Amino acid sequence: MPDEKREGWWNILGHPIIDTGESDPSKADTDDDTLRVPTHLPILPLRGLVVYPMTAVPIRVGQPRSIRLIEDTVTGKRLVGLVASRDAELETPGPDDVYRTGTVAAVHRLFKSPDGTITLIMQGMMRIRVDEFLEEEPYLMARVSIAPEQVERSPEIEALRRKIAEGFENLSQLSPGVPEEMSTLVINLDDPLQLAYAVANQMKTLDLADAQRLLELDSVGDKLRVLMGLLSKEVEVLELGRKIQTDAQSEMEKTQREYFLREQLKAIRRELGEADEQQIEAEEFQKKIEEAGMPEEAEKEARRELDRLRKLPTAAAEYGVIRTYLDWLTSLPWSVQTDDNLDITHARQVLDEDHYDLEEIKERILEFLAVRKLRGERKEEFDQDEPADLIRREREGVILCFVGPPGTGKTSLGQSIARALGRKFIRQSLGGVRDEAEIRGHRRTYIGALPGRIMQALRRIESKNPVFMLDEVDKLGMDFRGDPAAALLEVLDPEQNREFRDHYLDVPFDLSQVMFITTGNLLDPIPPPLRDRMEILRLSGYTETEKLRIVQGYLIPRQLRENGLRSKELSFTEAALRQIIRDYTREAGVRNLEREIGRVARKVVTRIAEGDGQPVRVTKANVSEFLKKPRYFPETALRTKVPGVATGLSVTMAGGDLIFCEATKMPGQKGFTVTGQLGEVMKESAQAALSYVRSKAAELGIPEDVFEKIDIHLHVPAGAVPKDGPSAGVTIAAALASLLTGRRVRDDVGMTGEITLRGQVLPVGGIKEKVLAAHRAGLKTVILPKQNNKDLDDIPEEVRESLDFVLAEQVTDVLAAALAQDKQT
Ligand SMILES: Nc1ncnc2c1ncn2[C@@H]1O[C@H](COP(=O)(O)OP(=O)(O)OP(=O)(O)O)[C@@H](O)[C@H]1O
Ligand SMILES: [Mg+2]
């Protein structure tokens, strides 16, 4: 080993050489200048530690066999083979428990402690490989060979060397364990190998496996690269640690400071004889009451409660109750409101931006705005009117009620209106509300009483004139705790809501500036008094083409935006969209459609995240790659294969839908069973249909006596959904006639209509929804009551043209159109 290098490491060490008696250990056995490692060496296994060449480390030994080894060595050649034990837990590792690559090291210094252990300073010299263990007793002896590293010199190595020096400098600044002189020495090392080992030696957190790997790598280039990785990871961890610490510290300092200041403030006030906490609280409420801008009655009540608060001890239960009450009173938006934007052009633009078509509804909204605007401008003239008159006129018809199947844009229209007006928007679902108190609050005498949902919502939105959407008015319940619909009536009635009195607050709050909008899926369940106060606007569902426009113009752009995609990264062909609409969704609205588009978008996002940046074009051919199997199949053909089954059209919560009436017969005697969760009205209509068919048996070609010999069972499937209403009359009649004549019902026909005993067909509701459903399901002919003729005007052209309509006056018209000619029994 050349002297120049030795100097290097001595310098690194920063320790002077201690003369240990023999001149130079590395030359112990030789006269010339080169280090010679004996072929047989005692082996000292180290626990959890790798000693590198050219570095010095302190080692403590306590095991008898190790002490023996050291004692023998210091009297001999002073050279030991150091290898790391694979398992740091092992007390006395054997030949199989240690790594085979290690370092030959010289014992430089030795201290004996009173407890018998020995501390050594070991100087690593060269890498060795253990070829064979020769003895295990009294300590391990092995035949070894030296294993010099490959030291390349190249610009890359030089670059790595500098990088490592730099990294190490960072590390030593971050970690308190490395003395500054030491780091300066290490950084200035020129020999890349020595640098690698010196740095590794200083990194106290290295895994044993990593440390051993560094030793085992032959090329210095590899060593440097691996070390670089380990080093930067370590620096990162330390930096993070430091950040966490400083963050925690400053947070702590802040809260401490605040706490301290507060305490001081209290102390000062106490000194000055100023106030205690209760007083401070009372003052705060006083201020809030002044600022809230309450009407007279409310303010009076608030002051009265505040007086009571002042007199109570803070520990009294009543104190908390009053405090909560005052908190509520003072945080309501008594006089906070937003300014309306009554610019009609702007409003139209906003509405068009958010929703396709829905012209009628948009027009209605614009009318409402226009009226407001004009009245505002001609205020003086109208101020001379009777106040009551004024109120009525201003409020009339203002409560809009959107009725329609899910996903047709009711909620989002509400949001749009708010946006157009520049008002805040709040939504409150009334589904399942059965208790009046949920709307109007509990009286304050109840423990834990709170205001009702209306006032809670207003406080949350912090404005007295938001657009307030009351969702699902059709799902209001009612029970012994009172009628929520009645409470709602008060909320919505412009005559009463100027002075709406929540039970908890017990002072009037003016709701007249709120723009209420209600929504529901069905009209029928909405309590009639409530219905009377609202202007009903129907959203019946969209045709395929309308859906296509919506998905192209609104849903796809939105899903792209929400998923962070650029428009060129994902596109759909029209055919693909039509297929998704037809086979993957069956709905009146577009909610599932949007969901399916979202599904595709997320797939594409995942692809991009995985590194595949190819733009995706969804076509009819590859839709199935992105979406699971089609969910819907045409079912009419399948169901109506046998006589006795007819396809009806009905209106459910989900919009229009098909409903199958199945009749079957069996030997018996005039029995008639009806199943399928049918309501009373529907059962009666089944009876009427049967009576009619029996009375017309001869005309229909049904043998007179057949009824004597059979039982008939009528079933209306479709889950466990309760069904009611008279509009399935013609369908049941058709099913029965089909069963008894043996003529199938045509599989492309859908029908609706109420029947009388005499066989007249009476008009029914929901024509638009029903026709749209028939169109969705791919039917060709729709049989309707003649008197519903006028309703056809509402049906979009596209749908009207693709369907044949049969307008029936008599059940015979229905049967003529519905029953197939051929007979089958
Ligand atoms: N005409 C339309 N133009 C653009 N987007 C529409 C249109 N109709 C519905 N949508 C979109 O469809 C989605 C579902 O609409 P929304 O949530 O308003 O349905 P809803 O009628 O309130 O349904 P529910 O009865 O279930 O509450 C929304 O993202 C909405 O923007
Ligand atoms: Mg909704």
CSV table of C-alpha atoms in Angstrom, one decimal, residues 227-398:
chain,number,residue,atom,x,y,z
A,227,LEU,CA,-24.0,5.0,-3.2
A,228,MET,CA,-25.4,8.0,-5.0
A,229,GLY,CA,-28.9,6.4,-4.9
A,230,LEU,CA,-28.6,5.6,-1.2
A,231,LEU,CA,-27.2,9.0,-0.4
A,232,SER,CA,-29.9,11.0,-2.1
A,233,LYS,CA,-32.6,8.9,-0.4
A,234,GLU,CA,-31.0,9.7,2.9
A,235,VAL,CA,-30.8,13.4,2.2
A,236,GLU,CA,-34.4,13.4,1.2
A,237,VAL,CA,-35.4,11.7,4.4
A,238,LEU,CA,-33.4,14.1,6.5
A,239,GLU,CA,-34.8,17.1,4.7
A,240,LEU,CA,-38.3,15.9,5.2
A,241,GLY,CA,-37.6,15.3,8.9
A,242,ARG,CA,-36.3,18.7,9.2
A,243,LYS,CA,-39.3,20.2,7.5
A,244,ILE,CA,-41.7,18.3,9.8
A,245,GLN,CA,-39.8,19.5,12.7
A,246,THR,CA,-39.8,23.2,11.8
A,247,ASP,CA,-43.5,23.0,10.9
A,248,ALA,CA,-44.4,21.5,14.2
A,249,GLN,CA,-42.3,24.0,15.9
A,250,SER,CA,-43.8,27.0,14.3
A,251,GLU,CA,-47.3,25.7,14.8
A,252,MET,CA,-46.5,25.2,18.5
A,253,GLU,CA,-45.0,28.6,18.8
A,254,LYS,CA,-48.1,30.1,17.3
A,255,THR,CA,-50.6,28.4,19.6
A,256,GLN,CA,-48.4,29.0,22.5
A,257,ARG,CA,-48.2,32.7,21.7
A,258,GLU,CA,-51.9,33.0,21.3
A,259,TYR,CA,-52.6,31.2,24.5
A,260,PHE,CA,-50.1,33.4,26.3
A,261,LEU,CA,-51.6,36.6,24.9
A,262,ARG,CA,-55.1,35.5,25.8
A,263,GLU,CA,-54.0,34.7,29.3
A,264,GLN,CA,-52.3,38.1,29.6
A,265,LEU,CA,-55.4,39.8,28.3
A,266,LYS,CA,-57.5,38.1,30.9
A,267,ALA,CA,-55.1,39.0,33.6
A,268,ILE,CA,-55.1,42.6,32.5
A,269,ARG,CA,-58.9,42.8,32.4
A,270,ARG,CA,-59.0,41.2,35.8
A,271,GLU,CA,-56.5,43.7,37.1
A,272,LEU,CA,-58.5,46.5,35.7
A,273,GLY,CA,-61.6,45.0,37.3
A,274,GLU,CA,-63.1,45.0,33.9
A,275,ALA,CA,-64.8,41.8,33.1
A,276,ASP,CA,-64.9,38.0,33.4
A,277,GLU,CA,-65.5,35.6,30.7
A,278,GLN,CA,-69.3,35.7,31.0
A,279,GLN,CA,-69.3,39.4,30.6
A,280,ILE,CA,-67.0,39.2,27.6
A,281,GLU,CA,-69.3,36.7,26.0
A,282,ALA,CA,-72.3,38.9,26.7
A,283,GLU,CA,-70.6,41.8,25.1
A,284,GLU,CA,-69.8,39.8,22.1
A,285,PHE,CA,-73.5,38.8,21.7
A,286,GLN,CA,-74.4,42.4,22.2
A,287,LYS,CA,-72.2,43.4,19.3
A,288,LYS,CA,-73.5,40.7,17.1
A,289,ILE,CA,-77.1,41.6,17.8
A,290,GLU,CA,-76.4,45.2,16.8
A,291,GLU,CA,-74.7,44.0,13.6
A,292,ALA,CA,-77.3,41.4,12.6
A,293,GLY,CA,-79.8,43.8,11.3
A,294,MET,CA,-82.8,41.9,12.8
A,295,PRO,CA,-86.3,43.1,12.6
A,296,GLU,CA,-87.8,44.7,15.7
A,297,GLU,CA,-89.4,41.6,17.2
A,298,ALA,CA,-86.4,39.4,16.8
A,299,GLU,CA,-84.1,42.0,18.2
A,300,LYS,CA,-86.3,42.5,21.2
A,301,GLU,CA,-86.3,38.8,21.9
A,302,ALA,CA,-82.6,38.6,21.4
A,303,ARG,CA,-82.0,41.4,24.0
A,304,ARG,CA,-84.4,39.8,26.4
A,305,GLU,CA,-82.5,36.5,26.2
A,306,LEU,CA,-79.2,38.3,26.5
A,307,ASP,CA,-80.4,39.9,29.7
A,308,ARG,CA,-81.2,36.5,31.1
A,309,LEU,CA,-77.8,35.2,30.1
A,310,ARG,CA,-76.1,38.0,32.0
A,311,LYS,CA,-77.9,37.1,35.2
A,312,LEU,CA,-77.3,33.3,35.1
A,313,PRO,CA,-74.2,31.6,36.4
A,314,THR,CA,-72.2,30.1,33.6
A,315,ALA,CA,-72.6,26.7,35.2
A,316,ALA,CA,-76.3,26.6,34.9
A,317,ALA,CA,-77.7,24.3,32.3
A,318,GLU,CA,-80.0,27.1,31.1
A,319,TYR,CA,-76.9,29.2,30.3
A,320,GLY,CA,-75.8,26.8,27.5
A,321,VAL,CA,-79.3,26.7,26.1
A,322,ILE,CA,-79.5,30.5,25.9
A,323,ARG,CA,-76.1,30.8,24.4
A,324,THR,CA,-77.0,28.3,21.7
A,325,TYR,CA,-80.2,30.2,21.0
A,326,LEU,CA,-78.4,33.5,20.8
A,327,ASP,CA,-75.8,32.0,18.6
A,328,TRP,CA,-78.5,30.9,16.2
A,329,LEU,CA,-80.4,34.2,16.2
A,330,THR,CA,-77.3,36.3,15.6
A,331,SER,CA,-75.9,34.1,12.8
A,332,LEU,CA,-79.0,34.1,10.6
A,333,PRO,CA,-78.8,36.2,7.4
A,334,TRP,CA,-81.4,38.7,8.6
A,335,SER,CA,-80.2,41.4,6.3
A,336,VAL,CA,-77.6,39.7,4.2
A,337,GLN,CA,-78.5,39.3,0.5
A,338,THR,CA,-77.0,39.2,-2.9
A,339,ASP,CA,-77.8,41.6,-5.7
A,340,ASP,CA,-79.9,40.1,-8.4
A,341,ASN,CA,-78.6,40.2,-11.9
A,342,LEU,CA,-81.7,40.9,-14.0
A,343,ASP,CA,-79.9,41.1,-17.3
A,344,ILE,CA,-82.1,38.9,-19.5
A,345,THR,CA,-79.5,38.3,-22.2
A,346,HIS,CA,-77.0,37.2,-19.7
A,347,ALA,CA,-79.6,34.9,-18.1
A,348,ARG,CA,-80.5,33.3,-21.4
A,349,GLN,CA,-76.8,32.8,-22.1
A,350,VAL,CA,-76.3,31.0,-18.8
A,351,LEU,CA,-79.3,28.8,-19.2
A,352,ASP,CA,-78.3,27.8,-22.7
A,353,GLU,CA,-74.8,27.2,-21.6
A,354,ASP,CA,-75.9,24.7,-19.0
A,355,HIS,CA,-78.8,22.9,-20.7
A,356,TYR,CA,-79.7,21.7,-24.1
A,357,ASP,CA,-83.3,22.5,-25.2
A,358,LEU,CA,-85.9,22.7,-22.4
A,359,GLU,CA,-87.0,25.8,-24.2
A,360,GLU,CA,-90.4,26.0,-22.5
A,361,ILE,CA,-88.9,26.1,-19.1
A,362,LYS,CA,-86.1,28.5,-20.0
A,363,GLU,CA,-88.8,30.8,-21.4
A,364,ARG,CA,-90.7,30.7,-18.2
A,365,ILE,CA,-87.7,31.5,-16.2
A,366,LEU,CA,-86.8,34.4,-18.4
A,367,GLU,CA,-90.4,35.7,-18.1
A,368,PHE,CA,-90.1,35.6,-14.4
A,369,LEU,CA,-86.9,37.7,-14.5
A,370,ALA,CA,-88.4,40.1,-17.0
A,371,VAL,CA,-91.3,40.8,-14.7
A,372,ARG,CA,-89.1,41.4,-11.8
A,373,LYS,CA,-87.0,43.8,-13.8
A,374,LEU,CA,-89.9,45.8,-15.1
A,375,ARG,CA,-91.5,46.1,-11.7
A,376,GLY,CA,-88.2,47.3,-10.3
A,377,GLU,CA,-88.0,50.0,-12.9
A,378,ARG,CA,-91.6,51.2,-12.4
A,379,LYS,CA,-91.5,51.0,-8.7
A,380,GLU,CA,-93.0,54.4,-8.0
A,381,GLU,CA,-96.2,53.7,-10.0
A,382,PHE,CA,-96.8,50.5,-8.2
A,383,ASP,CA,-96.0,51.7,-4.8
A,384,GLN,CA,-99.3,53.4,-4.7
A,385,ASP,CA,-101.1,50.0,-4.9
A,386,GLU,CA,-102.5,48.3,-1.9
A,387,PRO,CA,-99.6,46.6,-0.1
A,388,ALA,CA,-101.4,43.3,0.1
A,389,ASP,CA,-102.1,43.5,-3.6
A,390,LEU,CA,-98.5,44.3,-4.3
A,391,ILE,CA,-97.3,41.3,-2.4
A,392,ARG,CA,-99.6,39.0,-4.2
A,393,ARG,CA,-98.8,40.2,-7.6
A,394,GLU,CA,-95.1,40.1,-7.1
A,395,ARG,CA,-95.2,36.6,-5.7
A,396,GLU,CA,-97.8,34.9,-7.8
A,397,GLY,CA,-96.7,31.8,-9.6
A,398,VAL,CA,-93.2,32.2,-8.5
